[in-house]
Amino acid sequence: MDPELVKRFRQKALSHLDEAYNLARWLTRDQHDAEDIVQEAVLRALRGFANFRGDDARAWLLTIVRNTCYTWLKRQRNHETSIDNDADINSVETNNADPFSVLSSSIQTEQLRIAVEELPAEFREVIVLKDLQGLTYREIAKIVSVPIGTVMSRLARGRRRLADRLCAEKGAR
């Protein structure tokens, strides 16, 4: 493979590996599967990088990761994946915090993680891409291959489901 091509690939695409892993992790719900999927997606991206004709390597790589995830999920359809409790939605700040606040925040983070993981994939992916990774509606639309209005609708519906679920849990306690 052309060394200059590999160098450009490293500069443009590999800087987005953390985002690629986070997307794969949320879609598969499993740390190890996400690592395997990202590795496979990066190999696919490298093989196709000579044909890449765009400025947005981030969206391009995340599209490949998303497609690789869904291909993998189709193959694993009958096999439930395990939920890894190491998901990092937000780390709990423990410096100068009282133990009750730390525990309360930790419980809320865990409830949010579970609620996000239970969303249907079409809502989960747009929430992860928008709220956790900070992509624009346009970038998400490109990655998911749907119109921007559909992204906005899925985001609103997914957030509503999250809010309903979390409020129901709070009311049950």
PDB file of C-alpha atoms in Angstrom:
ATOM      1  CA  MET A   1       0.000   0.000   0.000  1.00  0.00           C
ATOM      2  CA  ASP A   2       1.177   3.504  -0.834  1.00  0.00           C
ATOM      3  CA  PRO A   3       2.931   4.996   2.246  1.00  0.00           C
ATOM      4  CA  GLU A   4       1.613   8.485   1.442  1.00  0.00           C
ATOM      5  CA  LEU A   5      -1.945   7.129   1.346  1.00  0.00           C
ATOM      6  CA  VAL A   6      -1.471   5.437   4.724  1.00  0.00           C
ATOM      7  CA  LYS A   7      -0.062   8.683   6.143  1.00  0.00           C
ATOM      8  CA  ARG A   8      -3.097  10.669   4.924  1.00  0.00           C
ATOM      9  CA  PHE A   9      -5.408   7.971   6.291  1.00  0.00           C
ATOM     10  CA  ARG A  10      -3.790   8.248   9.715  1.00  0.00           C
ATOM     11  CA  GLN A  11      -4.136  12.019   9.709  1.00  0.00           C
ATOM     12  CA  LYS A  12      -7.730  12.191   8.494  1.00  0.00           C
ATOM     13  CA  ALA A  13      -9.449   9.078   9.792  1.00  0.00           C
ATOM     14  CA  LEU A  14      -7.614   7.685  12.784  1.00  0.00           C
ATOM     15  CA  SER A  15      -8.127  10.824  14.835  1.00  0.00           C
ATOM     16  CA  HIS A  16     -11.778   9.728  15.129  1.00  0.00           C
ATOM     17  CA  LEU A  17     -11.157   6.284  16.633  1.00  0.00           C
ATOM     18  CA  ASP A  18     -12.621   7.185  20.034  1.00  0.00           C
ATOM     19  CA  GLU A  19     -15.846   8.332  18.412  1.00  0.00           C
ATOM     20  CA  ALA A  20     -15.908   5.210  16.256  1.00  0.00           C
ATOM     21  CA  TYR A  21     -15.512   3.013  19.323  1.00  0.00           C
ATOM     22  CA  ASN A  22     -18.202   4.908  21.263  1.00  0.00           C
ATOM     23  CA  LEU A  23     -20.688   4.482  18.424  1.00  0.00           C
ATOM     24  CA  ALA A  24     -19.898   0.779  18.056  1.00  0.00           C
ATOM     25  CA  ARG A  25     -20.086   0.300  21.831  1.00  0.00           C
ATOM     26  CA  TRP A  26     -23.529   1.849  22.073  1.00  0.00           C
ATOM     27  CA  LEU A  27     -24.865  -0.015  19.042  1.00  0.00           C
ATOM     28  CA  THR A  28     -23.553  -3.434  20.048  1.00  0.00           C
ATOM     29  CA  ARG A  29     -23.853  -2.979  23.822  1.00  0.00           C
ATOM     30  CA  ASP A  30     -20.611  -4.896  24.255  1.00  0.00           C
ATOM     31  CA  GLN A  31     -17.060  -3.610  24.742  1.00  0.00           C
ATOM     32  CA  HIS A  32     -15.252  -6.505  23.075  1.00  0.00           C
ATOM     33  CA  ASP A  33     -17.592  -6.692  20.087  1.00  0.00           C
ATOM     34  CA  ALA A  34     -17.223  -2.937  19.631  1.00  0.00           C
ATOM     35  CA  GLU A  35     -13.437  -3.269  19.560  1.00  0.00           C
ATOM     36  CA  ASP A  36     -13.655  -6.020  16.928  1.00  0.00           C
ATOM     37  CA  ILE A  37     -16.113  -4.024  14.839  1.00  0.00           C
ATOM     38  CA  VAL A  38     -13.977  -0.883  14.923  1.00  0.00           C
ATOM     39  CA  GLN A  39     -10.944  -2.899  13.903  1.00  0.00           C
ATOM     40  CA  GLU A  40     -12.859  -4.387  10.970  1.00  0.00           C
ATOM     41  CA  ALA A  41     -14.292  -0.973  10.029  1.00  0.00           C
ATOM     42  CA  VAL A  42     -10.854   0.665  10.070  1.00  0.00           C
ATOM     43  CA  LEU A  43      -9.508  -2.054   7.778  1.00  0.00           C
ATOM     44  CA  ARG A  44     -12.446  -1.481   5.421  1.00  0.00           C
ATOM     45  CA  ALA A  45     -11.850   2.266   5.567  1.00  0.00           C
ATOM     46  CA  LEU A  46      -8.154   1.874   4.823  1.00  0.00           C
ATOM     47  CA  ARG A  47      -8.895  -0.346   1.828  1.00  0.00           C
ATOM     48  CA  GLY A  48     -11.367   2.217   0.494  1.00  0.00           C
ATOM     49  CA  PHE A  49      -9.457   5.361   1.421  1.00  0.00           C
ATOM     50  CA  ALA A  50      -8.007   5.796  -2.064  1.00  0.00           C
ATOM     51  CA  ASN A  51     -11.587   6.391  -3.271  1.00  0.00           C
ATOM     52  CA  PHE A  52     -12.468   8.838  -0.464  1.00  0.00           C
ATOM     53  CA  ARG A  53     -13.380  12.166  -2.043  1.00  0.00           C
ATOM     54  CA  GLY A  54     -14.549  14.389   0.731  1.00  0.00           C
ATOM     55  CA  ASP A  55     -13.609  16.678   3.534  1.00  0.00           C
ATOM     56  CA  ASP A  56     -15.483  14.965   6.343  1.00  0.00           C
ATOM     57  CA  ALA A  57     -13.456  11.890   7.255  1.00  0.00           C
ATOM     58  CA  ARG A  58     -15.253  11.754  10.607  1.00  0.00           C
ATOM     59  CA  ALA A  59     -18.692  11.208   9.058  1.00  0.00           C
ATOM     60  CA  TRP A  60     -17.212   8.853   6.477  1.00  0.00           C
ATOM     61  CA  LEU A  61     -15.530   6.670   9.124  1.00  0.00           C
ATOM     62  CA  LEU A  62     -18.587   6.684  11.400  1.00  0.00           C
ATOM     63  CA  THR A  63     -20.739   5.605   8.454  1.00  0.00           C
ATOM     64  CA  ILE A  64     -18.433   2.644   7.877  1.00  0.00           C
ATOM     65  CA  VAL A  65     -18.523   1.797  11.600  1.00  0.00           C
ATOM     66  CA  ARG A  66     -22.321   2.019  11.646  1.00  0.00           C
ATOM     67  CA  ASN A  67     -22.668  -0.206   8.585  1.00  0.00           C
ATOM     68  CA  THR A  68     -20.175  -2.698  10.007  1.00  0.00           C
ATOM     69  CA  CYS A  69     -22.135  -2.758  13.273  1.00  0.00           C
ATOM     70  CA  TYR A  70     -25.421  -3.480  11.547  1.00  0.00           C
ATOM     71  CA  THR A  71     -23.851  -6.205   9.429  1.00  0.00           C
ATOM     72  CA  TRP A  72     -22.459  -7.756  12.597  1.00  0.00           C
ATOM     73  CA  LEU A  73     -25.786  -7.382  14.454  1.00  0.00           C
ATOM     74  CA  LYS A  74     -27.634  -9.144  11.628  1.00  0.00           C
ATOM     75  CA  ARG A  75     -25.227 -12.071  11.927  1.00  0.00           C
ATOM     76  CA  GLN A  76     -25.724 -12.110  15.708  1.00  0.00           C
ATOM     77  CA  ARG A  77     -29.503 -11.616  15.632  1.00  0.00           C
ATOM     78  CA  ASN A  78     -30.287 -14.799  17.557  1.00  0.00           C
ATOM     79  CA  HIS A  79     -27.504 -14.286  20.031  1.00  0.00           C
ATOM     80  CA  GLU A  80     -28.090 -11.735  22.813  1.00  0.00           C
ATOM     81  CA  THR A  81     -25.051  -9.626  23.557  1.00  0.00           C
ATOM     82  CA  SER A  82     -23.987  -9.057  27.104  1.00  0.00           C
ATOM     83  CA  ILE A  83     -24.209  -5.611  28.617  1.00  0.00           C
ATOM     84  CA  ASP A  84     -20.900  -4.230  29.737  1.00  0.00           C
ATOM     85  CA  ASN A  85     -21.172  -2.005  32.769  1.00  0.00           C
ATOM     86  CA  ASP A  86     -18.026  -0.118  31.797  1.00  0.00           C
ATOM     87  CA  ALA A  87     -19.894   2.308  29.532  1.00  0.00           C
ATOM     88  CA  ASP A  88     -18.833   5.840  30.162  1.00  0.00           C
ATOM     89  CA  ILE A  89     -21.663   8.255  29.610  1.00  0.00           C
ATOM     90  CA  ASN A  90     -20.122  10.709  32.038  1.00  0.00           C
ATOM     91  CA  SER A  91     -17.524  10.058  34.644  1.00  0.00           C
ATOM     92  CA  VAL A  92     -18.526  10.875  38.184  1.00  0.00           C
ATOM     93  CA  GLU A  93     -16.438  13.657  39.644  1.00  0.00           C
ATOM     94  CA  THR A  94     -15.292  12.505  43.071  1.00  0.00           C
ATOM     95  CA  ASN A  95     -12.968  15.341  44.069  1.00  0.00           C
ATOM     96  CA  ASN A  96     -14.414  17.332  46.971  1.00  0.00           C
ATOM     97  CA  ALA A  97     -17.804  15.620  46.686  1.00  0.00           C
ATOM     98  CA  ASP A  98     -19.653  14.051  49.561  1.00  0.00           C
ATOM     99  CA  PRO A  99     -20.244  10.278  49.309  1.00  0.00           C
ATOM    100  CA  PHE A 100     -24.024  10.656  49.027  1.00  0.00           C
ATOM    101  CA  SER A 101     -23.693  12.959  46.000  1.00  0.00           C
ATOM    102  CA  VAL A 102     -21.207  10.608  44.340  1.00  0.00           C
ATOM    103  CA  LEU A 103     -23.484   7.597  44.921  1.00  0.00           C
ATOM    104  CA  SER A 104     -26.575   9.470  43.735  1.00  0.00           C
ATOM    105  CA  SER A 105     -24.805  10.634  40.572  1.00  0.00           C
ATOM    106  CA  SER A 106     -23.498   7.134  39.952  1.00  0.00           C
ATOM    107  CA  ILE A 107     -26.987   5.646  40.259  1.00  0.00           C
ATOM    108  CA  GLN A 108     -28.424   8.264  37.885  1.00  0.00           C
ATOM    109  CA  THR A 109     -25.650   7.624  35.364  1.00  0.00           C
ATOM    110  CA  GLU A 110     -26.297   3.878  35.511  1.00  0.00           C
ATOM    111  CA  GLN A 111     -30.045   4.387  35.051  1.00  0.00           C
ATOM    112  CA  LEU A 112     -29.395   6.621  32.063  1.00  0.00           C
ATOM    113  CA  ARG A 113     -26.968   4.103  30.548  1.00  0.00           C
ATOM    114  CA  ILE A 114     -29.515   1.308  30.892  1.00  0.00           C
ATOM    115  CA  ALA A 115     -32.312   3.477  29.482  1.00  0.00           C
ATOM    116  CA  VAL A 116     -30.202   4.432  26.444  1.00  0.00           C
ATOM    117  CA  GLU A 117     -29.196   0.813  25.834  1.00  0.00           C
ATOM    118  CA  GLU A 118     -32.850  -0.262  25.884  1.00  0.00           C
ATOM    119  CA  LEU A 119     -33.861   2.202  23.173  1.00  0.00           C
ATOM    120  CA  PRO A 120     -34.456   0.827  19.688  1.00  0.00           C
ATOM    121  CA  ALA A 121     -31.309   1.145  17.574  1.00  0.00           C
ATOM    122  CA  GLU A 122     -32.731   3.913  15.346  1.00  0.00           C
ATOM    123  CA  PHE A 123     -33.194   6.179  18.385  1.00  0.00           C
ATOM    124  CA  ARG A 124     -30.093   5.044  20.247  1.00  0.00           C
ATOM    125  CA  GLU A 125     -27.740   5.811  17.363  1.00  0.00           C
ATOM    126  CA  VAL A 126     -28.969   9.384  16.838  1.00  0.00           C
ATOM    127  CA  ILE A 127     -28.861  10.118  20.577  1.00  0.00           C
ATOM    128  CA  VAL A 128     -25.313   8.781  20.793  1.00  0.00           C
ATOM    129  CA  LEU A 129     -24.188  10.712  17.718  1.00  0.00           C
ATOM    130  CA  LYS A 130     -25.853  13.990  18.751  1.00  0.00           C
ATOM    131  CA  ASP A 131     -25.817  14.081  22.548  1.00  0.00           C
ATOM    132  CA  LEU A 132     -22.702  12.079  23.342  1.00  0.00           C
ATOM    133  CA  GLN A 133     -20.527  12.816  20.322  1.00  0.00           C
ATOM    134  CA  GLY A 134     -21.798  16.276  19.410  1.00  0.00           C
ATOM    135  CA  LEU A 135     -22.337  15.738  15.691  1.00  0.00           C
ATOM    136  CA  THR A 136     -24.557  18.112  13.733  1.00  0.00           C
ATOM    137  CA  TYR A 137     -27.907  17.079  12.275  1.00  0.00           C
ATOM    138  CA  ARG A 138     -26.343  17.205   8.816  1.00  0.00           C
ATOM    139  CA  GLU A 139     -23.456  14.893   9.839  1.00  0.00           C
ATOM    140  CA  ILE A 140     -25.866  12.443  11.468  1.00  0.00           C
ATOM    141  CA  ALA A 141     -28.123  12.464   8.409  1.00  0.00           C
ATOM    142  CA  LYS A 142     -25.134  11.637   6.237  1.00  0.00           C
ATOM    143  CA  ILE A 143     -23.962   8.815   8.530  1.00  0.00           C
ATOM    144  CA  VAL A 144     -27.407   7.268   8.978  1.00  0.00           C
ATOM    145  CA  SER A 145     -28.449   7.914   5.340  1.00  0.00           C
ATOM    146  CA  VAL A 146     -31.739   9.620   6.192  1.00  0.00           C
ATOM    147  CA  PRO A 147     -33.043  13.172   5.720  1.00  0.00           C
ATOM    148  CA  ILE A 148     -32.267  15.760   8.400  1.00  0.00           C
ATOM    149  CA  GLY A 149     -35.955  15.883   9.356  1.00  0.00           C
ATOM    150  CA  THR A 150     -35.863  12.165  10.111  1.00  0.00           C
ATOM    151  CA  VAL A 151     -32.798  12.682  12.307  1.00  0.00           C
ATOM    152  CA  MET A 152     -34.608  15.432  14.205  1.00  0.00           C
ATOM    153  CA  SER A 153     -37.737  13.301  14.571  1.00  0.00           C
ATOM    154  CA  ARG A 154     -35.793  10.264  15.804  1.00  0.00           C
ATOM    155  CA  LEU A 155     -33.859  12.419  18.216  1.00  0.00           C
ATOM    156  CA  ALA A 156     -37.033  13.967  19.645  1.00  0.00           C
ATOM    157  CA  ARG A 157     -38.782  10.601  19.912  1.00  0.00           C
ATOM    158  CA  GLY A 158     -35.732   8.950  21.466  1.00  0.00           C
ATOM    159  CA  ARG A 159     -35.319  11.734  24.016  1.00  0.00           C
ATOM    160  CA  ARG A 160     -39.038  11.513  24.853  1.00  0.00           C
ATOM    161  CA  ARG A 161     -38.717   7.751  25.438  1.00  0.00           C
ATOM    162  CA  LEU A 162     -35.698   8.338  27.664  1.00  0.00           C
ATOM    163  CA  ALA A 163     -37.519  10.996  29.659  1.00  0.00           C
ATOM    164  CA  ASP A 164     -40.617   8.809  30.014  1.00  0.00           C
ATOM    165  CA  ARG A 165     -38.551   5.840  31.148  1.00  0.00           C
ATOM    166  CA  LEU A 166     -36.501   7.822  33.661  1.00  0.00           C
ATOM    167  CA  CYS A 167     -39.569   9.626  35.044  1.00  0.00           C
ATOM    168  CA  ALA A 168     -41.421   6.312  35.389  1.00  0.00           C
ATOM    169  CA  GLU A 169     -38.480   4.865  37.324  1.00  0.00           C
ATOM    170  CA  LYS A 170     -38.337   7.908  39.554  1.00  0.00           C
ATOM    171  CA  GLY A 171     -42.068   7.664  40.235  1.00  0.00           C
ATOM    172  CA  ALA A 172     -41.773   3.951  41.036  1.00  0.00           C
ATOM    173  CA  ARG A 173     -39.353   4.665  43.858  1.00  0.00           C
TER     174      ARG A 173
END
